Structures are given as C-alpha cells and as structure tokens.
Short mmCIF file of C-alpha atoms in Angstrom, two decimals:
data_model
loop_
_atom_site.label_atom_id
_atom_site.label_comp_id
_atom_site.label_asym_id
_atom_site.label_seq_id
_atom_site.Cartn_x
_atom_site.Cartn_y
_atom_site.Cartn_z
CA MET L 1 -12.66 59.76 -2.95
CA ALA L 2 -13.13 62.62 -5.42
CA TYR L 3 -11.21 65.02 -3.22
CA ASP L 4 -8.34 62.58 -2.72
CA ILE L 5 -7.98 61.91 -6.44
CA ARG L 6 -7.94 65.60 -7.33
CA ARG L 7 -5.49 66.35 -4.53
CA SER L 8 -3.20 63.60 -5.76
CA ILE L 9 -3.37 64.97 -9.29
CA GLY L 10 -2.53 68.38 -7.90
CA GLU L 11 0.53 67.03 -6.11
CA GLN L 12 1.71 65.42 -9.34
CA VAL L 13 1.45 68.68 -11.30
CA ASN L 14 2.92 70.78 -8.52
CA GLN L 15 5.93 68.49 -8.54
CA ARG L 16 6.26 69.10 -12.27
CA LEU L 17 5.92 72.86 -11.88
CA HIS L 18 8.28 73.06 -8.90
CA PRO L 19 10.50 69.95 -8.97
CA SER L 20 13.11 69.21 -6.35
CA GLY L 21 16.69 68.39 -7.23
CA ASN L 22 17.45 64.85 -8.34
CA ALA L 23 21.19 64.56 -8.76
CA ALA L 24 21.19 61.03 -7.33
CA GLN L 25 18.73 59.89 -9.99
CA ALA L 26 20.83 61.53 -12.70
CA GLU L 27 23.91 59.69 -11.45
CA LYS L 28 21.98 56.40 -11.35
CA THR L 29 20.50 56.66 -14.85
CA GLY L 30 23.29 58.49 -16.65
CA ILE L 31 20.79 61.08 -17.89
CA PRO L 32 21.36 64.76 -17.10
CA ILE L 33 18.48 66.46 -15.30
CA SER L 34 19.33 70.14 -15.69
CA ASP L 35 20.62 72.39 -18.43
CA SER L 36 23.91 72.81 -16.58
CA THR L 37 25.23 69.38 -17.60
CA GLU L 38 28.54 69.69 -19.41
CA GLU L 39 28.73 68.21 -22.88
CA GLY L 40 31.03 65.20 -23.02
CA GLU L 41 30.20 64.14 -19.48
CA TRP L 42 28.70 60.97 -20.90
CA MET L 43 30.31 59.05 -23.72
CA GLU L 44 28.45 57.02 -26.30
CA ALA L 45 29.25 55.44 -29.64
CA GLU L 46 28.10 57.30 -32.74
CA GLU L 47 26.03 55.28 -35.19
CA VAL L 48 23.96 56.02 -38.24
CA VAL L 49 20.30 55.15 -37.68
CA ASP L 50 17.61 55.22 -40.34
CA LYS L 51 14.81 57.36 -38.90
CA THR L 52 12.64 57.47 -42.00
CA THR L 53 8.97 57.29 -41.02
CA ILE L 54 7.30 53.99 -41.91
CA GLY L 55 3.78 54.84 -40.76
CA LYS L 56 1.41 55.88 -43.54
CA GLU L 57 -0.50 58.66 -41.81
CA LYS L 58 0.26 62.37 -41.54
CA ALA L 59 0.72 62.08 -37.80
CA THR L 60 3.02 63.08 -34.97
CA LEU L 61 3.65 62.22 -31.33
CA LEU L 62 3.23 65.52 -29.49
CA MET L 63 4.69 66.51 -26.13
CA LEU L 64 4.48 69.83 -24.28
CA VAL L 65 7.45 69.67 -21.94
CA ARG L 66 10.12 71.67 -20.15
CA ASN L 67 13.87 71.07 -20.11
CA ARG L 68 13.81 70.09 -16.45
CA GLU L 69 11.34 67.29 -17.26
CA MET L 70 13.76 65.56 -19.58
CA ARG L 71 14.11 62.37 -17.55
CA GLU L 72 10.32 62.01 -17.30
CA ALA L 73 9.98 62.78 -21.01
CA LEU L 74 12.51 60.11 -21.92
CA GLY L 75 10.66 57.58 -19.79
CA SER L 76 7.44 58.29 -21.67
CA MET L 77 9.23 58.14 -25.01
CA ARG L 78 10.74 54.77 -24.13
CA MET L 79 7.28 53.44 -23.33
CA VAL L 80 5.70 54.68 -26.56
CA GLU L 81 8.65 53.59 -28.68
CA ASP L 82 8.81 50.08 -27.23
CA ARG L 83 5.06 49.50 -27.23
CA PHE L 84 4.30 51.07 -30.59
CA ASN L 85 6.43 53.55 -32.45
CA ASN L 86 9.61 51.56 -33.13
CA ARG L 87 7.56 49.72 -35.78
CA TYR L 88 6.25 52.91 -37.43
CA LYS L 89 8.82 55.64 -36.68
CA TYR L 90 6.30 58.44 -36.53
CA PRO L 91 7.92 61.83 -35.84
CA TRP L 92 8.01 63.45 -32.44
CA THR L 93 7.16 67.13 -31.95
CA PHE L 94 8.25 68.79 -28.70
CA MET L 95 6.89 72.16 -27.57
CA ASN L 96 8.18 74.45 -24.84
CA ASP L 97 7.70 78.10 -23.90
CA GLN L 98 11.50 78.33 -23.61
CA PRO L 99 14.25 77.15 -26.03
CA PHE L 100 15.17 73.52 -25.56
CA SER L 101 18.57 72.80 -24.05
CA GLU L 102 21.30 70.98 -25.95
CA SER L 103 20.99 68.08 -23.52
CA PHE L 104 17.24 67.80 -24.05
CA ILE L 105 17.63 67.80 -27.82
CA LYS L 106 20.51 65.35 -27.71
CA TYR L 107 18.83 62.73 -25.56
CA THR L 108 15.33 62.95 -26.98
CA THR L 109 16.67 62.79 -30.52
CA GLY L 110 18.56 59.68 -29.53
CA MET L 111 15.47 58.08 -27.99
CA ALA L 112 13.20 58.74 -30.98
CA SER L 113 12.95 56.13 -33.72
CA GLY L 114 11.69 58.72 -36.20
CA PRO L 115 12.29 62.40 -37.01
CA VAL L 116 12.20 64.99 -34.22
CA GLU L 117 11.18 68.65 -34.24
CA TYR L 118 11.46 71.25 -31.48
CA VAL L 119 9.07 74.20 -31.18
CA VAL L 120 9.41 77.33 -29.05
CA ILE L 121 5.91 78.60 -28.31
CA PRO L 122 5.30 82.22 -29.36
CA LYS L 123 5.06 84.60 -26.42
CA ASP L 124 1.52 85.69 -27.29
CA ASN L 125 0.42 82.05 -26.96
CA TRP L 126 1.88 81.87 -23.44
CA SER L 127 1.07 85.21 -21.80
CA VAL L 128 -1.85 87.17 -20.41
CA PRO L 129 -3.46 89.38 -23.08
CA ASP L 130 -3.32 93.09 -22.28
CA LYS L 131 -7.10 93.36 -22.23
CA PHE L 132 -7.30 91.33 -19.02
CA ASN L 133 -6.79 92.88 -15.59
CA MET L 134 -3.75 91.40 -13.85
CA THR L 135 -4.80 92.89 -10.52
CA VAL L 136 -8.09 91.00 -10.70
CA ILE L 137 -6.31 87.85 -11.89
CA ASN L 138 -3.85 87.97 -8.98
CA GLN L 139 -6.63 88.60 -6.50
CA GLY L 140 -8.53 85.64 -7.89
CA MET L 141 -5.49 83.39 -7.69
CA SER L 142 -4.86 84.42 -4.09
CA LYS L 143 -8.47 83.63 -3.22
CA MET L 144 -8.18 80.21 -4.87
CA VAL L 145 -5.05 79.46 -2.86
CA GLN L 146 -6.89 80.39 0.33
CA ASP L 147 -9.76 78.14 -0.70
CA GLY L 148 -7.41 75.25 -1.42
CA ILE L 149 -8.31 75.04 -5.12
CA ILE L 150 -5.98 72.85 -7.11
CA TYR L 151 -3.35 74.87 -9.05
CA GLY L 152 -5.32 77.94 -7.98
CA GLY L 153 -2.22 80.09 -7.56
CA SER L 154 -0.37 78.99 -10.68
CA LEU L 155 -0.27 81.37 -13.63
CA SER L 156 1.95 78.91 -15.52
CA TYR L 157 -0.72 76.23 -15.27
CA ARG L 158 -3.25 78.65 -16.72
CA HIS L 159 -0.94 79.37 -19.66
CA MET L 160 -0.59 75.64 -20.26
CA CYS L 161 -4.34 75.02 -20.21
CA ARG L 162 -5.05 77.96 -22.51
CA PHE L 163 -2.31 76.87 -24.93
CA ASN L 164 -3.60 73.29 -25.03
CA SER L 165 -7.13 74.60 -25.53
CA GLY L 166 -6.58 77.03 -28.35
CA PHE L 167 -3.05 77.34 -29.70
CA PHE L 168 -1.21 74.05 -30.00
CA TYR L 169 -2.88 73.16 -33.31
CA HIS L 170 -1.93 76.52 -34.82
CA GLN L 171 1.80 75.92 -34.49
CA LYS L 172 3.54 75.90 -37.87
CA ALA L 173 5.27 72.59 -37.10
CA LEU L 174 1.86 70.86 -37.02
CA GLU L 175 0.56 72.25 -40.31
CA LYS L 176 1.80 69.19 -42.21
CA TYR L 177 -0.08 66.76 -39.95
CA ASP L 178 -3.66 65.57 -39.73
CA TRP L 179 -3.27 63.54 -36.54
CA TYR L 180 -1.52 63.80 -33.20
CA TRP L 181 -1.01 61.57 -30.19
CA ARG L 182 -0.54 63.63 -27.06
CA VAL L 183 2.14 62.17 -24.80
CA GLU L 184 2.84 63.52 -21.32
CA PRO L 185 6.03 63.13 -19.28
CA SER L 186 5.84 60.37 -16.63
CA ILE L 187 3.34 58.04 -18.29
CA GLU L 188 3.32 54.28 -18.63
CA ILE L 189 1.95 52.24 -21.53
CA TYR L 190 1.11 48.75 -20.28
CA CYS L 191 0.32 47.01 -23.57
CA ASP L 192 1.87 46.45 -26.97
CA ILE L 193 -0.11 48.22 -29.68
CA PRO L 194 0.09 45.86 -32.67
CA TYR L 195 -1.70 48.18 -35.09
CA ASP L 196 -1.52 51.80 -36.17
CA PRO L 197 -4.10 53.78 -34.13
CA PHE L 198 -3.88 56.69 -36.55
CA THR L 199 -4.85 54.42 -39.44
CA TYR L 200 -7.58 52.85 -37.32
CA MET L 201 -9.03 56.28 -36.58
CA ARG L 202 -8.97 57.35 -40.21
CA LYS L 203 -10.41 54.15 -41.66
CA ASN L 204 -13.19 53.98 -39.07
CA GLY L 205 -14.22 57.62 -39.32
CA LYS L 206 -13.09 58.49 -35.79
CA VAL L 207 -12.01 61.97 -34.74
CA TYR L 208 -11.02 61.68 -31.08
CA GLY L 209 -9.69 58.81 -28.99
CA TRP L 210 -9.35 58.63 -25.19
CA VAL L 211 -8.51 56.14 -22.44
CA ILE L 212 -9.63 57.63 -19.10
CA THR L 213 -12.47 59.92 -17.99
CA MET L 214 -13.04 61.70 -14.71
CA TYR L 215 -14.86 64.62 -13.11
CA GLU L 216 -13.49 68.15 -13.16
CA PHE L 217 -13.13 70.18 -9.96
CA LEU L 218 -16.14 72.53 -10.00
CA ASP L 219 -14.43 75.51 -8.40
CA THR L 220 -11.99 75.74 -11.30
CA ILE L 221 -14.74 76.22 -13.92
CA PRO L 222 -17.72 77.91 -12.20
CA THR L 223 -18.89 79.77 -15.33
CA LEU L 224 -17.63 77.52 -18.15
CA TRP L 225 -20.97 75.81 -18.80
CA GLN L 226 -22.85 79.12 -18.72
CA ARG L 227 -20.45 80.52 -21.31
CA THR L 228 -20.96 77.37 -23.37
CA LYS L 229 -24.74 77.82 -23.22
CA GLU L 230 -24.32 81.38 -24.47
CA PHE L 231 -22.15 80.24 -27.36
CA VAL L 232 -24.52 77.47 -28.42
CA LYS L 233 -27.52 79.79 -28.29
CA LYS L 234 -25.72 82.18 -30.64
CA ASN L 235 -24.37 79.37 -32.84
CA PRO L 236 -26.88 76.46 -32.81
CA GLN L 237 -25.71 75.36 -36.26
CA TYR L 238 -22.66 73.74 -34.67
CA LEU L 239 -24.65 71.25 -32.58
CA ALA L 240 -24.12 67.84 -34.16
CA GLU L 241 -26.88 65.33 -34.78
CA ASP L 242 -26.65 62.46 -32.30
CA ASN L 243 -24.13 64.33 -30.19
CA SER L 244 -22.97 63.37 -26.69
CA LEU L 245 -24.74 66.09 -24.71
CA ASN L 246 -26.27 63.42 -22.48
CA PHE L 247 -22.77 62.25 -21.53
CA MET L 248 -21.88 65.73 -20.30
CA SER L 249 -25.23 66.64 -18.78
CA ASP L 250 -27.37 64.35 -16.63
CA GLY L 251 -30.86 63.93 -17.99
CA ALA L 252 -30.20 65.96 -21.13
CA ASN L 253 -32.32 65.18 -24.19
CA VAL L 254 -30.30 65.48 -27.39
CA SER L 255 -33.32 65.65 -29.68
CA GLN L 256 -34.96 68.38 -27.62
CA ALA L 257 -31.77 70.43 -27.56
CA LEU L 258 -31.44 70.18 -31.33
CA GLN L 259 -35.06 71.18 -31.80
CA ALA L 260 -34.79 74.08 -29.35
CA LYS L 261 -31.42 75.10 -30.83
CA ASN L 262 -29.96 75.62 -27.38
CA ILE L 263 -28.82 73.77 -24.27
CA ASP L 264 -30.30 76.27 -21.81
CA ASN L 265 -32.11 73.66 -19.70
CA THR L 266 -28.98 71.63 -18.95
CA ASN L 267 -26.26 71.52 -16.33
CA TYR L 268 -22.69 70.27 -16.66
CA ASN L 269 -22.01 67.08 -14.70
CA LEU L 270 -18.23 67.80 -14.82
CA CYS L 271 -17.36 64.71 -16.89
CA HIS L 272 -14.41 65.02 -19.24
CA PHE L 273 -11.98 62.95 -21.26
CA TRP L 274 -8.63 63.09 -19.44
CA SER L 275 -6.67 64.96 -22.05
CA ASN L 276 -3.14 63.97 -21.04
CA PHE L 277 -3.81 61.10 -23.45
CA GLU L 278 -5.58 61.85 -26.69
CA ILE L 279 -5.21 60.60 -30.24
CA ALA L 280 -7.11 62.99 -32.42
CA ASP L 281 -7.73 64.61 -35.76
CA LEU L 282 -6.18 68.07 -35.81
CA ASN L 283 -8.78 69.17 -38.32
CA PHE L 284 -11.44 69.10 -35.61
CA PHE L 285 -9.57 71.78 -33.66
CA ARG L 286 -8.96 73.71 -36.89
CA SER L 287 -12.68 73.63 -37.68
CA GLU L 288 -14.82 76.76 -37.64
CA ALA L 289 -16.96 75.41 -34.81
CA TYR L 290 -14.08 74.70 -32.45
CA GLN L 291 -12.08 77.81 -33.24
CA LYS L 292 -15.08 80.08 -32.73
CA TYR L 293 -15.91 78.26 -29.49
CA PHE L 294 -12.39 78.74 -28.17
CA GLU L 295 -12.32 82.40 -29.21
CA TYR L 296 -15.62 83.00 -27.43
CA LEU L 297 -14.34 81.36 -24.26
CA ASP L 298 -10.98 83.10 -24.44
CA ASN L 299 -12.55 86.54 -24.76
CA THR L 300 -14.32 86.05 -21.43
CA GLY L 301 -11.01 85.68 -19.60
CA GLY L 302 -12.08 82.47 -17.87
CA PHE L 303 -8.72 80.78 -18.42
CA PHE L 304 -7.19 83.41 -16.13
CA TYR L 305 -9.96 84.80 -13.95
CA GLU L 306 -10.99 81.23 -13.14
CA ARG L 307 -8.81 78.22 -13.97
CA TRP L 308 -10.37 76.51 -16.96
CA GLY L 309 -8.62 73.32 -18.01
CA ASP L 310 -8.12 72.10 -21.54
CA ALA L 311 -9.72 68.75 -20.67
CA PRO L 312 -13.25 70.10 -20.05
CA VAL L 313 -12.90 72.57 -22.94
CA HIS L 314 -11.92 69.81 -25.37
CA SER L 315 -14.52 67.43 -23.98
CA ILE L 316 -17.44 69.83 -24.13
CA ALA L 317 -16.62 70.82 -27.70
CA LEU L 318 -16.22 67.22 -28.81
CA SER L 319 -19.44 66.16 -27.13
CA LEU L 320 -21.48 68.97 -28.67
CA PHE L 321 -19.96 69.40 -32.13
CA LEU L 322 -19.38 65.75 -33.11
CA PRO L 323 -21.69 62.77 -33.56
CA ARG L 324 -21.00 60.32 -30.75
CA SER L 325 -19.81 57.71 -33.26
CA LYS L 326 -16.76 59.88 -33.99
CA ILE L 327 -15.45 59.52 -30.42
CA HIS L 328 -13.51 56.34 -29.63
CA HIS L 329 -12.55 54.67 -26.37
CA PHE L 330 -9.19 52.87 -26.69
CA SER L 331 -10.36 50.08 -24.42
CA ASP L 332 -7.46 47.84 -25.52
CA PHE L 333 -4.86 50.32 -24.21
CA GLY L 334 -3.26 49.98 -20.80
CA TYR L 335 -2.22 53.38 -19.48
CA ASN L 336 -1.01 55.10 -16.34
CA HIS L 337 -0.63 58.78 -15.57
CA ALA L 338 -0.53 58.99 -11.80
CA PRO L 339 -2.79 58.84 -9.94
CA ALA L 340 -5.15 57.17 -12.47
CA ALA L 341 -4.51 54.02 -14.47
CA ARG L 342 -6.46 51.48 -16.48
CA CYS L 343 -5.65 47.91 -17.49
CA PRO L 344 -7.46 45.94 -20.24
CA GLN L 345 -9.77 43.38 -18.66
CA ASP L 346 -9.90 40.67 -21.32
CA GLU L 347 -7.98 37.43 -20.77
CA GLU L 348 -6.41 37.36 -24.23
CA SER L 349 -4.50 40.61 -23.72
CA HIS L 350 -2.75 39.04 -20.74
CA HIS L 351 -2.17 35.39 -21.58
CA SER L 352 -0.76 36.49 -24.97
CA GLY L 353 1.78 38.69 -23.22
CA ARG L 354 0.51 41.81 -25.00
CA CYS L 355 -0.24 43.53 -21.68
CA TYR L 356 1.51 43.54 -18.34
CA CYS L 357 -0.59 45.24 -15.67
CA ASP L 358 -2.77 44.50 -12.68
CA ARG L 359 -6.37 44.08 -13.85
CA SER L 360 -7.64 45.03 -10.41
CA VAL L 361 -6.18 48.51 -10.91
CA ASN L 362 -8.76 49.87 -13.31
CA PHE L 363 -9.90 53.47 -13.09
CA ASP L 364 -12.73 52.71 -15.55
CA LEU L 365 -14.88 51.62 -12.64
CA ASP L 366 -13.64 54.07 -10.01
CA ASN L 367 -16.26 56.20 -8.28
CA TYR L 368 -14.54 59.25 -9.74
CA SER L 369 -14.66 57.91 -13.31
CA CYS L 370 -17.26 58.92 -15.89
CA THR L 371 -16.46 55.90 -18.06
CA PRO L 372 -19.40 53.79 -16.81
CA ARG L 373 -21.66 56.58 -18.01
CA TRP L 374 -20.03 56.40 -21.45
CA PHE L 375 -20.57 52.63 -21.45
CA GLU L 376 -24.26 53.07 -20.66
CA LEU L 377 -24.71 55.38 -23.62
CA ASN L 378 -22.32 53.86 -26.15
CA GLY L 379 -21.52 50.27 -25.21
CA VAL L 380 -18.35 48.56 -24.08
CA GLY L 381 -15.32 47.93 -26.27
CA HIS L 382 -12.94 44.96 -26.21
CA GLY L 383 -10.74 45.21 -23.15
CA ALA L 384 -13.32 46.96 -20.97
CA ILE L 385 -16.02 45.60 -18.68
CA TYR L 386 -19.46 46.90 -17.83
CA PRO L 387 -19.96 47.74 -14.14
CA LYS L 388 -21.89 45.00 -12.38
CA SER L 389 -23.59 47.51 -10.12
CA SER L 390 -25.45 49.13 -13.03
CA GLN L 391 -28.96 47.90 -13.77
CA LYS L 392 -29.02 49.45 -17.24
CA LYS L 393 -28.39 47.40 -20.35
CA VAL L 394 -25.96 48.39 -23.06
CA SER L 395 -27.58 48.74 -26.45
#
C-alpha cells in the first residue's frame, strides 16, 4: 500500500513536471494551455469588479505554479473561491521561477475575487549553490533513478522543495502578510468554509493548520533526522515545552528529551503533514529557530545530494519548535490532492449541504496515514473519527 501511494504521487508530480499536450481540453474549456495562445482568440465582456479585500487578516492565498499549469491552477482557484474566498476576497500571490505569461495573468486575475500579485523567484532561490558539487549531485540523481526513487532524477523538484523549505517566506511580496494558505494546482475542496480560517487561527493561538498526513519515502531523506539531531544538540533552547516529538518518533519521551537537551535516542518514523495544503503563520518560518534550522540543513547539501522534501522539513520543525496546541487539524475540511483525499465524517456536514464527498473515501484512516497517531496523542476534532481498530483512548 505504501509503495503504491508513493508511486501514484510520483506519477502526479511527473505529469506536472513533464505534461503532455492538451489542445483538446483547451478547445473544450476555452482556456489556453500554453504561452503561445494569441491574444483576442477568446472574447469576453469587460466589466468593473470591486476586488477590495473584505477579510480582516493580513493573509494571502499562495500558489507556486508554472505557466503550463494554468488550467489546473484555475481549477484550484475556482474551488477556493466558490467554497471560501468569494466572501472574503483575500489576495492571491503567485510565484514562478519564470515570468508569468500574459495569458496566465489575464485568466488568473479574472478568476480571483480579490487582488492578485505575481512574483518571479530570484535565481539564487532556484539554483544549486556554487559550493555544492554538481558532479556528485548528478551521480546521486542517476543512482536514485536506477533505484526507482520517486523524483530521484529531477533537479527541478529539488529546487521546488528547497524553495518551499527556506525561501518562499522571504519573498518581498509576502512581507505585508502574517498568514498564508498554500494552494496547489489540481486540488478539490469538498466543503463550504463558512468562517475565516485565518481569523480562527489567530484567535485560537494556532500557528499551523493541516488536513492530511502520511509517511515520507525513506530513501529520499536518509540523513535528515541525523542532521536534525545534530542541530538540536547544538541548539536545545529551541525545543518547545510539550512539543510533538512523540508524533514524529515512536516511543519518544518529550520530558526526557527536554531534560537531556537533545533527541539523540530517537528515530524518525517518517510522519509528516502533507504540505500541499497548509494554513500557517508566516512568522513561524521567519523565526530564529526555523531560519537557523533551515540554514543548518541547507549547508549540508541534503536538498540536492539526497532529495529532502519541504513536507518533512516543515513537519519536523513544527513538531519540535512549537507546543502541540499550536498545531491544528482542519477536520471540518474536505480536500483532495490526488492520490489522497479526506471527507468530513459527521452527518451534519452532509445533510446541511455544506460538503459533497464520499465519506468512505477518507485518507485519515488509510494504512499510509499518520493521522490516527495524531488522534491518539491530541484527540479528534469535529468532522473526524477515531479508528475503531485502536485500543487506546483519546484524552
């Protein structure tokens, strides 16, 4: 099961990195797919729309996306706008390592209910630093391809993971915001969101919100936990009281780790928050603890010599440097990013019409999900269910 899920995820990303032509779909939807679309090919009426933000938080909807993913981006925007943002008009921020095409700007601006901003990522945020050995990197990638490791041969994927781990929050366009909601192309939102999640997070003292957890593929991060141990041993002051170490490491004792000022006697169980959805406080990533952690990891070259993902990097930092009460499961959200999806389990969400999804399709309880472990340690929120197979009681 684990192998099949990871392989399916790999196929999804490979399709995004190397998409096939889709002229038929463009003709069907009336949306251009490539940058070569001539202006004026589609006609629409001009109208003045008030896009003044109504939401009260300093927040943005954030998407890292390429021009060729425009159709998938618009689909995700339509979901988020219909289910939530058309009542709040929060701004959208799009980031790309290349300039956005006129078509991309035109159609995404039209889809957004609020302001829109487009960011070209600086080259030094999307390139291999000179201090790393490209010969060794290429040899490592070739070996990963031979071993069948997911995205093992993709340098672009490594740039993306490194950017999402340590550079997105430094972009000038985000300086004015405290919060972001990460939105990926090709997602589905199954439920109306009748409240402002940014306001909920702020008022309830939350820092990070997630919907799905799963295990990382070990061969992509063979030394990540060892590097984390080294960092914590040198910087024990960043370990938070009542942290979530025991979510990330089976059998770990939080009190003992705090007393010892290290996590040397622990192993990483590969659990992580699936970071293609996250609603979070940017100030966590701007914090001294997180920035020093990323810098330490980055200096080892693991994003390139191995294939470290932003999901385990975010998750480990959150679990170690925050009290567990600061991390929130959006159990009332219905969400799909193939191949994993979750659907709220409570009756009210469905008979009210707030959600439209199949309750039997619920990755929360999949064998490859870490969410039951989170439930055991932190309880179950509205819209989630506790696995019947577990004999442990939720406190």
